[in-house]
Coordinates of C-alpha atoms and ligand atoms in Angstrom, one line a residue:
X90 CA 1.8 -14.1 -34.8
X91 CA 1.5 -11.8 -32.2
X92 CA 5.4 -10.8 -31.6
X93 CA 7.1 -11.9 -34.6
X94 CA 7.9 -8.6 -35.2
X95 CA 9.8 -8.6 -32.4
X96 CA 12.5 -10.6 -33.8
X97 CA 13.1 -7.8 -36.2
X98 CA 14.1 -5.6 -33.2
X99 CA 17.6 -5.4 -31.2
X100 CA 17.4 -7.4 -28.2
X101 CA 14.1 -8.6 -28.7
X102 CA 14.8 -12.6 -28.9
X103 CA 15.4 -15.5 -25.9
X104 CA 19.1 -15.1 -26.8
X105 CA 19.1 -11.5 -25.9
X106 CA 16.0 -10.0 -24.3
X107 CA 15.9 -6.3 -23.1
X108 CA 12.8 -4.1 -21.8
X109 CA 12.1 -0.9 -20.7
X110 CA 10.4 0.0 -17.7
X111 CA 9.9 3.3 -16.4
X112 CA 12.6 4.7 -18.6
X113 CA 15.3 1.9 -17.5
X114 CA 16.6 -1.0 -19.7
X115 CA 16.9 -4.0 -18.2
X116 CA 18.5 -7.2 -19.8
X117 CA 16.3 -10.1 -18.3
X118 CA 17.6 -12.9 -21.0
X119 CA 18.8 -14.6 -17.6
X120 CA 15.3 -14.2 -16.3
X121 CA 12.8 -15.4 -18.8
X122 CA 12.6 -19.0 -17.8
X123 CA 12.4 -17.5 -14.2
X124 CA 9.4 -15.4 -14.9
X125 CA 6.2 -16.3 -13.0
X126 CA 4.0 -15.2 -15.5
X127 CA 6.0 -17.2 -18.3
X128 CA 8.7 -16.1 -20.6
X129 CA 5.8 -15.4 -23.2
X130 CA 4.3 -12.6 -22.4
X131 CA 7.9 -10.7 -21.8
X132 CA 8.7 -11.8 -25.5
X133 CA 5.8 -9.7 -26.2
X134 CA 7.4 -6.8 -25.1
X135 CA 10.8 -7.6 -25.6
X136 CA 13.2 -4.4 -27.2
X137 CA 10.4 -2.5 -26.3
X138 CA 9.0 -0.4 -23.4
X139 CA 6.7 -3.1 -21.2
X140 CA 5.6 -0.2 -18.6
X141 CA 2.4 -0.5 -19.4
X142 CA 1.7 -4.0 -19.0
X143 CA 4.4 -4.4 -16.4
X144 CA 2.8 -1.7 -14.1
X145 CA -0.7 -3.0 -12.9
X146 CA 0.7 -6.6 -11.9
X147 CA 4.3 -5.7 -10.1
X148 CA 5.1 -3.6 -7.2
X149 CA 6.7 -0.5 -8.8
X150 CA 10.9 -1.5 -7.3
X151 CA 10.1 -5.3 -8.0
X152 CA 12.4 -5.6 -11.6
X153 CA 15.2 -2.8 -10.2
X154 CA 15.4 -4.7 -6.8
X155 CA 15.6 -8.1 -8.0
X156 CA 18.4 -7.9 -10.9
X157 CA 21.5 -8.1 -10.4
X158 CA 23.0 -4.4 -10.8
X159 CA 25.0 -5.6 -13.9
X160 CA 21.9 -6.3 -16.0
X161 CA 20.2 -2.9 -15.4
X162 CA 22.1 -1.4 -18.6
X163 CA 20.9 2.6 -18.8
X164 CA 18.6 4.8 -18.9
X165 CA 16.6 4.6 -22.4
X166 CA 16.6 7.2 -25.0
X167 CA 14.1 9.9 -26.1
X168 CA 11.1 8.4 -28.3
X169 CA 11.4 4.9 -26.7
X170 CA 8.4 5.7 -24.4
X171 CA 5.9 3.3 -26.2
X172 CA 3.6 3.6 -23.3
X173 CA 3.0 7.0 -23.8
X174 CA 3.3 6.6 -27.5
X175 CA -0.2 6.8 -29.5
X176 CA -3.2 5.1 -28.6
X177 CA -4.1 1.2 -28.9
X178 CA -7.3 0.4 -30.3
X179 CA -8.1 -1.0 -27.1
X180 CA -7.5 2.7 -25.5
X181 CA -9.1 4.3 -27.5
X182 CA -12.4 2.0 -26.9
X183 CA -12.0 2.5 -22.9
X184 CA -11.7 6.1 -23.5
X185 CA -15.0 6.1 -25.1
X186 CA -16.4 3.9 -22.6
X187 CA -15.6 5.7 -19.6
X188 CA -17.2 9.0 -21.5
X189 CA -20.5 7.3 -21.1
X190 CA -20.5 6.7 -17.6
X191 CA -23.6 7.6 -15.5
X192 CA -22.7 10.5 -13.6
X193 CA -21.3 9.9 -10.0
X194 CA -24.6 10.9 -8.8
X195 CA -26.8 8.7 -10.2
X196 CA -25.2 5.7 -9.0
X197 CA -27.1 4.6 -6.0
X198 CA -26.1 1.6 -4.6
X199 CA -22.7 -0.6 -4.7
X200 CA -24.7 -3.2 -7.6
X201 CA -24.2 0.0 -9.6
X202 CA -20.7 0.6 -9.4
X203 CA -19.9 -3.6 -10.4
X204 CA -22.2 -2.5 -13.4
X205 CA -20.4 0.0 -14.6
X206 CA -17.0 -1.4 -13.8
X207 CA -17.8 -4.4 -16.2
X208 CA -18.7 -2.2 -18.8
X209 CA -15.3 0.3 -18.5
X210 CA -12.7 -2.4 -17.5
X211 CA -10.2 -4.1 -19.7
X212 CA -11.7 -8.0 -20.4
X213 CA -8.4 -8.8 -18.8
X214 CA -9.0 -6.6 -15.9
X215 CA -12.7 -7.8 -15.1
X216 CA -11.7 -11.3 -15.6
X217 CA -9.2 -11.4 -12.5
X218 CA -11.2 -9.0 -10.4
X219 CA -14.5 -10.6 -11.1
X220 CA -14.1 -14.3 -11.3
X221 CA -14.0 -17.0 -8.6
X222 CA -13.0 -20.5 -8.7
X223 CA -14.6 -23.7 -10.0
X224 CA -18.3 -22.8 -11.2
X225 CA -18.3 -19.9 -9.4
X226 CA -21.0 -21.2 -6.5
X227 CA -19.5 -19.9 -3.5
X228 CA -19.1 -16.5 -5.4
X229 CA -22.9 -16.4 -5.9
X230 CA -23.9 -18.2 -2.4
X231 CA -22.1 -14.7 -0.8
X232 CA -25.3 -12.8 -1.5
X233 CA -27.6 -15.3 -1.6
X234 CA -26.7 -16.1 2.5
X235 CA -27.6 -12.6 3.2
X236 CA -31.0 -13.0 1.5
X237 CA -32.0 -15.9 3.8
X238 CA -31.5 -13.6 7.1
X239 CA -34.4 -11.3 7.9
X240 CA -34.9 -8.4 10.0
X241 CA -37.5 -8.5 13.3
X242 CA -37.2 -4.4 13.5
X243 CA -38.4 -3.0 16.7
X244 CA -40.5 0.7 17.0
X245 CA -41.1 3.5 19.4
X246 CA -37.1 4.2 20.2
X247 CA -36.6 7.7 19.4
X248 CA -34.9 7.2 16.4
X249 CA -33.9 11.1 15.9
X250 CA -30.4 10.6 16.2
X251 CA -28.2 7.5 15.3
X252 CA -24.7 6.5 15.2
X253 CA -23.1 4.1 13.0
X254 CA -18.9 4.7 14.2
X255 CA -17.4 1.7 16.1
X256 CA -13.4 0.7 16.8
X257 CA -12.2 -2.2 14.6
X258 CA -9.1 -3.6 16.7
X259 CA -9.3 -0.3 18.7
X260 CA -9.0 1.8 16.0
X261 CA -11.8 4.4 15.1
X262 CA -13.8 3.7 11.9
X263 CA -16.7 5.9 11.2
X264 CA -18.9 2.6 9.9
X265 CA -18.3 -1.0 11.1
X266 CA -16.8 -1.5 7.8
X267 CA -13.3 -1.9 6.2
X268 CA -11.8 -2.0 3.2
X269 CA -10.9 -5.7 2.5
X270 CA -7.2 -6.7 0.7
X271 CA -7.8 -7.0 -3.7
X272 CA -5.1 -7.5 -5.3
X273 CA -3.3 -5.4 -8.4
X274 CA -5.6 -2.3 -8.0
X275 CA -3.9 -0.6 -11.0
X276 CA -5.7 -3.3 -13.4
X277 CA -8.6 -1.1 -12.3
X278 CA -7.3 2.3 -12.3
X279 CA -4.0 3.8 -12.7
X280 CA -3.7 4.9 -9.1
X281 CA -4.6 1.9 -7.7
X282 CA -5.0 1.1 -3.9
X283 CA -4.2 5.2 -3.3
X284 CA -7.7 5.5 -4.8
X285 CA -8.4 3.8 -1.5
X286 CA -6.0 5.3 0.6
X287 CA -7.1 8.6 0.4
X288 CA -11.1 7.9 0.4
X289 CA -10.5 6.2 3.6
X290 CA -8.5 9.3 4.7
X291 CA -11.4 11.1 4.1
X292 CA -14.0 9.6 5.3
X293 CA -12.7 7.5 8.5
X294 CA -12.6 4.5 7.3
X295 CA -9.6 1.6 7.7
X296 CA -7.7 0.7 4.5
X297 CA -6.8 -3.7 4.9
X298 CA -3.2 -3.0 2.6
X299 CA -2.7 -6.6 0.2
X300 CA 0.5 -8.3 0.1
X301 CA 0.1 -8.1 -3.7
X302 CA -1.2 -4.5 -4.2
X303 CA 0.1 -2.8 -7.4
X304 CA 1.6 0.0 -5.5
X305 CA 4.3 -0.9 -3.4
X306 CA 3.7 -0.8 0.4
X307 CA 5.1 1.9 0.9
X308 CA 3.7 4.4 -1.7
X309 CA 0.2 3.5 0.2
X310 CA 1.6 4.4 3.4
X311 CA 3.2 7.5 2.4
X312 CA -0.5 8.5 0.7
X313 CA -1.9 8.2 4.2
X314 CA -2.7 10.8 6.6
X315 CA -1.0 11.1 9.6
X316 CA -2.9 8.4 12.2
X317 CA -4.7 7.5 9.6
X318 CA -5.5 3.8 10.7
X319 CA -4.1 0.9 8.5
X320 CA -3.8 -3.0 8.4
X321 CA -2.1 -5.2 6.4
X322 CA -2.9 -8.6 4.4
X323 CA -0.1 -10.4 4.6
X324 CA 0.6 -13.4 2.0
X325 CA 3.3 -15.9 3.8
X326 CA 6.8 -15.8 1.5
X327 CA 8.1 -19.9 1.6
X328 CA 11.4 -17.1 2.4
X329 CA 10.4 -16.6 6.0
X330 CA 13.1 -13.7 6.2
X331 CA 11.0 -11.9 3.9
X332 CA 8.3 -12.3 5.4
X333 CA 9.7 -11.5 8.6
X334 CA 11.2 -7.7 7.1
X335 CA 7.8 -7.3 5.6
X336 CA 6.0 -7.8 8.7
X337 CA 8.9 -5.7 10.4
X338 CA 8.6 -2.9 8.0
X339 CA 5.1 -2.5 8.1
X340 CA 4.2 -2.1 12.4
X341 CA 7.5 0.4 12.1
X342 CA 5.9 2.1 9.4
X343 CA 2.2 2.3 12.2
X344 CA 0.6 -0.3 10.1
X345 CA -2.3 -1.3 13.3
X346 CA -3.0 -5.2 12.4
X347 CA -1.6 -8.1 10.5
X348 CA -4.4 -10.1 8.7
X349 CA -2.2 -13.2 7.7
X350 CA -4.0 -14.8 4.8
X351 CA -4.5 -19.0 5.9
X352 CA -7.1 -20.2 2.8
X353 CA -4.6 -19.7 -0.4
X354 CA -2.0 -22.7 0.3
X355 CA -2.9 -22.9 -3.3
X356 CA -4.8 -20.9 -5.7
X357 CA -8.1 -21.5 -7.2
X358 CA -8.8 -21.9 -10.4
X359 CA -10.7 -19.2 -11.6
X360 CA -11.8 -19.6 -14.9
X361 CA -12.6 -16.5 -16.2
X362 CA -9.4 -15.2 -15.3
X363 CA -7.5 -18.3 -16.5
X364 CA -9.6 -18.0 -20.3
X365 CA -7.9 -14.2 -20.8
X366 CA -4.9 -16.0 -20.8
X367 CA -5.5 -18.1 -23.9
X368 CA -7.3 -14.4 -25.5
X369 CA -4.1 -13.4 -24.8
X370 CA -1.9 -15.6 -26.1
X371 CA -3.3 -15.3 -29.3
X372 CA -6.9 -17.4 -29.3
X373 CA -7.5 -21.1 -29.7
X374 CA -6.7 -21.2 -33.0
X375 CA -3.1 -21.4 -32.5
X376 CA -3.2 -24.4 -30.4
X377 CA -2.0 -27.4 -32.7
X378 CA -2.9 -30.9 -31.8
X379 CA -0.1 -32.5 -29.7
X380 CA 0.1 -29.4 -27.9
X381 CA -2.0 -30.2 -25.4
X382 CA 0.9 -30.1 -22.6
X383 CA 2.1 -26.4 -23.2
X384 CA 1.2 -24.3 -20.0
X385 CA -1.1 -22.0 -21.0
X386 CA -3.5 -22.5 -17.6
X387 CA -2.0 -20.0 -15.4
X388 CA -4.4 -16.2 -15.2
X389 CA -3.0 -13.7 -13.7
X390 CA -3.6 -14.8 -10.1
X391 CA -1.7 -18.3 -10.3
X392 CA 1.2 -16.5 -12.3
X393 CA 2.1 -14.5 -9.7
X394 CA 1.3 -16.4 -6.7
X395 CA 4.1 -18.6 -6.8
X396 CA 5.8 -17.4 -4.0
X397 CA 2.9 -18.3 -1.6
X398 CA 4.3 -20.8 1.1
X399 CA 2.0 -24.3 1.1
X400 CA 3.4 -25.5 4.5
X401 CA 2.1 -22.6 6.7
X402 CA 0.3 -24.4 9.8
X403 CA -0.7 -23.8 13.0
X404 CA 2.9 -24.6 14.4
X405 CA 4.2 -21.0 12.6
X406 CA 1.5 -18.8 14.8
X407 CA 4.5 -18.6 17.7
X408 CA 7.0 -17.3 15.6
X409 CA 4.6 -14.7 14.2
X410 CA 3.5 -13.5 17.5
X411 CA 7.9 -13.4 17.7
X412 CA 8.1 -10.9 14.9
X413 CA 5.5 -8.5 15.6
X414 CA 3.3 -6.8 18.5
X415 CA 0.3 -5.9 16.1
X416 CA -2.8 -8.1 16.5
X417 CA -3.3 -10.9 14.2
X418 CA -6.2 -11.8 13.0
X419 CA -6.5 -15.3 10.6
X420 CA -8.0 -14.6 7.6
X421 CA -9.9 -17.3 5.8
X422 CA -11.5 -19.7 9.0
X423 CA -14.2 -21.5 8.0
X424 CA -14.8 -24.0 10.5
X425 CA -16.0 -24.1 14.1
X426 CA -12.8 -26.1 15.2
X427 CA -10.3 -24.0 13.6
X428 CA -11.8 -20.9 14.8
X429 CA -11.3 -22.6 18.5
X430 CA -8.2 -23.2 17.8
X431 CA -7.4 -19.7 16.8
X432 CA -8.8 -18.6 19.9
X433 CA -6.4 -21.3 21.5
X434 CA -3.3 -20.3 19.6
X435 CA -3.9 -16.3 21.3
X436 CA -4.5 -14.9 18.2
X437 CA -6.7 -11.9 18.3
X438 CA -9.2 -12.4 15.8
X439 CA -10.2 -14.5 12.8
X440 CA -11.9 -13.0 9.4
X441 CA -14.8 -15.9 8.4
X442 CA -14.5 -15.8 4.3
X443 CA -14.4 -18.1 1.7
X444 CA -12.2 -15.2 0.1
X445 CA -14.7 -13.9 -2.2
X446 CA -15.7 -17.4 -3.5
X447 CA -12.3 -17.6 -5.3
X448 CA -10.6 -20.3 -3.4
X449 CA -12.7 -23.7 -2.4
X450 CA -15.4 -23.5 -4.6
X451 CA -19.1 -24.7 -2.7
X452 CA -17.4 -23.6 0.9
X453 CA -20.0 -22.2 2.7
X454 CA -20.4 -18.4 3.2
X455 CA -18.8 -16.6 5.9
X456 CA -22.4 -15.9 7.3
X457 CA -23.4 -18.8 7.2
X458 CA -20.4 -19.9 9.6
X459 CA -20.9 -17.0 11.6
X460 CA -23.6 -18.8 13.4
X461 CA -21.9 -22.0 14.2
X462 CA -18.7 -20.3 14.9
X463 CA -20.1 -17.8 17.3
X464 CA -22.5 -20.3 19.5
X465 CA -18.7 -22.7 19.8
X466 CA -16.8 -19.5 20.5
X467 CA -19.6 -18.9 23.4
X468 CA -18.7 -22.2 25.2
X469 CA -14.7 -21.4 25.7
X470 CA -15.5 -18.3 27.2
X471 CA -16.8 -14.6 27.5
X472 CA -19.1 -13.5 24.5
X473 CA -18.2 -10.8 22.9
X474 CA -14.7 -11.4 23.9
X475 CA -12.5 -8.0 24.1
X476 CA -9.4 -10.0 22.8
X477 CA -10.8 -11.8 20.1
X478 CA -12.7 -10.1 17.2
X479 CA -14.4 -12.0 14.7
X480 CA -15.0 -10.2 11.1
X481 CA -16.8 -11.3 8.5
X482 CA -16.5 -10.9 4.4
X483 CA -18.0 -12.1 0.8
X484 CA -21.2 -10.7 -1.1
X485 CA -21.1 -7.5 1.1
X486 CA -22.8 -4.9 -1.1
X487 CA -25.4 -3.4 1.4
X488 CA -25.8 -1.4 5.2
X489 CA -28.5 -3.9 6.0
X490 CA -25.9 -6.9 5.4
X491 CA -23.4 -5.4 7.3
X492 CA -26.3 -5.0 10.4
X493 CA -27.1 -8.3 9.8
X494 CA -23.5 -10.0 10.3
X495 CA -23.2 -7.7 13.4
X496 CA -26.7 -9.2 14.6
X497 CA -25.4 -12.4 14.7
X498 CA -21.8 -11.3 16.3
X499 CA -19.7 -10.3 14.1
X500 CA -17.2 -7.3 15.4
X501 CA -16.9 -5.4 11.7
X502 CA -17.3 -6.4 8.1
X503 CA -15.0 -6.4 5.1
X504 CA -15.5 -4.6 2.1
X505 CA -13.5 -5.8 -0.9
X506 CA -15.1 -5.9 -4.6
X507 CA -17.4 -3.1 -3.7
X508 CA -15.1 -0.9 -3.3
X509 CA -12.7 -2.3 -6.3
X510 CA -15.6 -1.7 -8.3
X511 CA -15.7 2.0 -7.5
X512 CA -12.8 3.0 -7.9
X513 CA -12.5 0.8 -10.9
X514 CA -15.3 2.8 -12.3
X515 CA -15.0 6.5 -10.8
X516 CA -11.0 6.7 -8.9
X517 CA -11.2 8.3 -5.4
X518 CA -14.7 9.8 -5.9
X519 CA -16.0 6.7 -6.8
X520 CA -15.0 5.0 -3.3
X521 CA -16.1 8.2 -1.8
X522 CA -19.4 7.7 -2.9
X523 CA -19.5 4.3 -2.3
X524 CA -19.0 5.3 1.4
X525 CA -21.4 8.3 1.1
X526 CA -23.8 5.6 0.2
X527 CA -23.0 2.9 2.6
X528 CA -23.9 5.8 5.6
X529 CA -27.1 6.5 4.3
X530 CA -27.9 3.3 4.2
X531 CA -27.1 2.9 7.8
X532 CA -29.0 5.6 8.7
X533 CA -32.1 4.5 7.2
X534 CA -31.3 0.6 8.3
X535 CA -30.4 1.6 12.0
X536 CA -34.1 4.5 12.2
X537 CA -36.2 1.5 10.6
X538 CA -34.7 -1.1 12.9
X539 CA -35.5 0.9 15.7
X540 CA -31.5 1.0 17.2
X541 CA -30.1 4.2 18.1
X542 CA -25.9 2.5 18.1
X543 CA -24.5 -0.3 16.9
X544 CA -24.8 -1.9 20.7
X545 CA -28.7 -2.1 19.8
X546 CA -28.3 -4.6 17.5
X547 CA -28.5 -8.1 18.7
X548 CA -29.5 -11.6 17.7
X549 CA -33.2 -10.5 18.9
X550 CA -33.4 -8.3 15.3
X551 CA -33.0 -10.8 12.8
X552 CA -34.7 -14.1 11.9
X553 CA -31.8 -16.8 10.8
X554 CA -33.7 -20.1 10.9
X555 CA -33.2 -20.3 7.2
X556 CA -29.8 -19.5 7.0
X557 CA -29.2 -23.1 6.5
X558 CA -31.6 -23.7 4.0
X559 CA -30.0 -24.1 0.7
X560 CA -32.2 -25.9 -1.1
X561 CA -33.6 -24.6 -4.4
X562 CA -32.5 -20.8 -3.4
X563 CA -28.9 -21.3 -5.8
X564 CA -29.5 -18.4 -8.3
X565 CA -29.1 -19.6 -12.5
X566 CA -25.7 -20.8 -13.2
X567 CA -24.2 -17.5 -15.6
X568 CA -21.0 -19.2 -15.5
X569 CA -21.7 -22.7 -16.7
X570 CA -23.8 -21.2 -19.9
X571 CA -21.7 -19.0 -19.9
X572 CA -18.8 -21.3 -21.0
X573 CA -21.0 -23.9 -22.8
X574 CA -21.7 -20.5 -25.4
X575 CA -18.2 -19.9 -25.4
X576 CA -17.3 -23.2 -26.4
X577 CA -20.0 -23.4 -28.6
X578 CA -19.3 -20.5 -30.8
X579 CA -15.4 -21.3 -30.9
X580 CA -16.2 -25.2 -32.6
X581 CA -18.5 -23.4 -34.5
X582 CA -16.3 -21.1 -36.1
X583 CA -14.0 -24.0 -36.5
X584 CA -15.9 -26.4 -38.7
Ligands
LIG828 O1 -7.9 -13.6 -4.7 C1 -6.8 -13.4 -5.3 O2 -6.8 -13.1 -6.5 C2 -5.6 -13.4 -4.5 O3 -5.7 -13.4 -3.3 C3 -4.3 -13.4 -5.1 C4 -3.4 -14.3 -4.7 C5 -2.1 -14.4 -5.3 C6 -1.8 -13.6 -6.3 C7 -2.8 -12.7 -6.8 C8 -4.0 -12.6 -6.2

């Protein structure tokens, strides 16, 4: 058994359950039912420091805000640091792993960092960032939408000098890019979203904050440069005050645009994330027969994402535009109808995503709705319309995708796995590179199409007529054999 052990320890059992984090003991015996992620996995840890594991997944204040002052009982001794104690097998392996990386300067394209994130990462780690929900369709219909656009390049524009900058919600951003919200950076790297924060600095780019970043709101913040640009993903608390002190905190703080999350009244189920979970709760083999109830379905995402509120609608937009001055943009439309409404309820700006293909599985890409959306937007009113930007994200890997979402009206495009990926796999110089990449592809994209600035690229450049066209263009289903090996292997083993 994985922690019995632990019942050898002081204050290592439900009757009396003590951790360390950062060098403070906390008694949390009152909290393990409580605990989103399950009392289970704080057994693990339980008379022991939990740092480590605590770290990536919890804003850095979240354990010494939310006890009661009475049940944080010292400071721990000397030697109790198992964190930093010797290497885990498991360390040791990653250490080796990230000595074989290519060097920064081979990687050439954003495919390359994903590849070499999945070979560095923790299982657990590439699980959550990588998986999407269901049979992972919409994931995989993300890239294949941009494959079904093509470009009708023009020739004899004196391409000698081009320029990629726009404003995104008036801010500057040296591409028409930004970096879209990902959850618990530090699963990736142990500086997280700063990795982010500071490549953005850098390079001029705008840094989307997440509601459930591992660094705490205002660590990023304080990383930034001063008017550096930054917005905010904002996951609704069902505690509308905290929301409301959130939202508060963050335009004091300069933050330049909410982004309130609208697709996640629940959370998918993302398989691959949800599967770590039984790896880590010791393998199959434990589970008896009759055990069929016990909760073990939760990944890391669900765990944590109790606090999301289900009954957001429409009717709470006035009291967000009550709280706060920064634009809002919805972040998860889909439809024509709900993007007019948007544009009814004096929002200023919606973000089409099926979130990465981890929410409704099969929902089309936010491409692919770009069309519709933008020729309904065009009836209510002026096109582009100053006061209502409409961004795009999902399967973004490429210069020429981002040219071809602004081609068919989009304002600016989100970036969010590609740049998890780098960092995940190089820190800070990894997103820098990522960047470094993503302008020379403009470059190259903006000379070939024959469009000296972004305000050259219309509808006229690209060929959609087969954006629609799904038929026989879904790539193999990984995921499906995938699992049936799985499966496969484990009743194998078994008989
Ligand atoms: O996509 C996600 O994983 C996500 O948005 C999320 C939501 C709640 C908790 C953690 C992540």
């Amino acid at each position: 058994m994985a922690y019995s052990n632990c019942y050898s320890r002081p204050h290592a059992s439900r009757e009396s359950c003590w951790i360390i984090v950062h060098n403070r003991v906390y008694d949390i015996t009152d909290f393990l039912e409580e605990h989103p992620g399950g009392s289970k996995i704080i057994l693990r840890y339980a008379g022991q420091d939990a740092t480590a594991a605590y770290e990536p997944i919890h804003p850095p204040d979240m354990i010494s805000s939310n006890l009661p002052p009475e049940k944080h009982i010292g400071i721990a001794a000397a030697g109790t640091n198992a964190h930093k104690g010797p290497q885990t097998e498991e360390q040791k392996q990653r250490e080796i792993l990230l000595a074989s990386r290519p060097p920064l300067d081979e990687i050439l394209n954003l495919h390359d960092f994903e590849a070499v994130a999945r070979a560095v990462l923790p299982d657990k780690a590439w699980a959550y960032y990588s998986s999407a929900s269901d049979d992972e369709i919409a994931i995989r219909e993300n890239r294949a939408a941009y494959q079904r656009v093509w470009f009708l390049p023009r020739i004899l524009r004196d391409v000698t000098s081009v320029d990629w900058s726009t404003t995104i919600l008036g801010q500057k951003s040296s591409l028409p890019i930004y970096i879209s919200a990902t959850a618990l950076g530090k699963l990736g790297h142990p500086d997280g979203e700063l990795n982010l924060t500071r490549a953005a600095a850098k390079h001029g780019i705008i840094q989307m904050i997440p509601t459930l970043a591992s660094c705490s709101f205002d660590e990023i913040v304080d990383a930034a440069q001063p008017g550096q640009p930054l917005f905010l993903q904002l996951y609704v608390n069902r505690d509308r005050e905290v929301t409301k002190k959130y939202v508060q905190h963050a335009e004091k703080r300069g933050v330049k645009a909410l982004f309130i999350t609208v697709d996640a009244p629940q959370l998918g189920r993302r398989e691959k994330d949800m599967r770590m979970k039984f790896v880590d709760d010791g393998g199959t083999a434990k589970v008896q027969e009759g055990q069929a109830g016990v909760k073990k379905d939760q990944g890391i995402a669900r765990a944590i994402s109790s606090f999301i509120d289900p009954s957001l609608s429409w009717k709470d937009i006035p009291w967000f535009r009550s709280i706060t001055n920064m634009p809002i943009i919805l972040k998860g439309v889909a439809s024509s109808q709900d993007a007019i409404m948007a544009l009814e309820a004096n929002v200023q700006g919606i973000v089409l995503s099926n979130h990465g293909g981890r929410q409704l599985d099969n929902s089309r890409s936010g491409l692919e709705n770009l069309v519709d959306i933008v020729a309904a937007l065009k009836t209510r009113g002026p096109w582009p319309n100053p006061n209502f930007s409409v961004f795009i994200d999902g399967g973004v890997r490429r210069a020429s995708d981002v040219l071809k979402a602004l081609a068919l009206g989009a304002s600016a495009v989100g970036v969010g796995r590609g740049f998890l990926y780098a960092f995940s796999a190089y820190g800070q110089a990894g997103v820098e590179r990522a960047i470094e990449i993503l302008r020379d592809e403009f470059e190259m994209n903006l000379r070939l199409l024959g469009a000296r600035t972004l305000s050259d690229i219309g509808s006229d450049m690209v060929d959609a007529s087969g954006l629609h066209t799904h038929a026989g263009l879904t790539p193999e289903d990984n995921l499906f054999s995938a699992t049936c090996m799985v499966w496969s292997l484990v009743l194998r083993v078994k008989l």
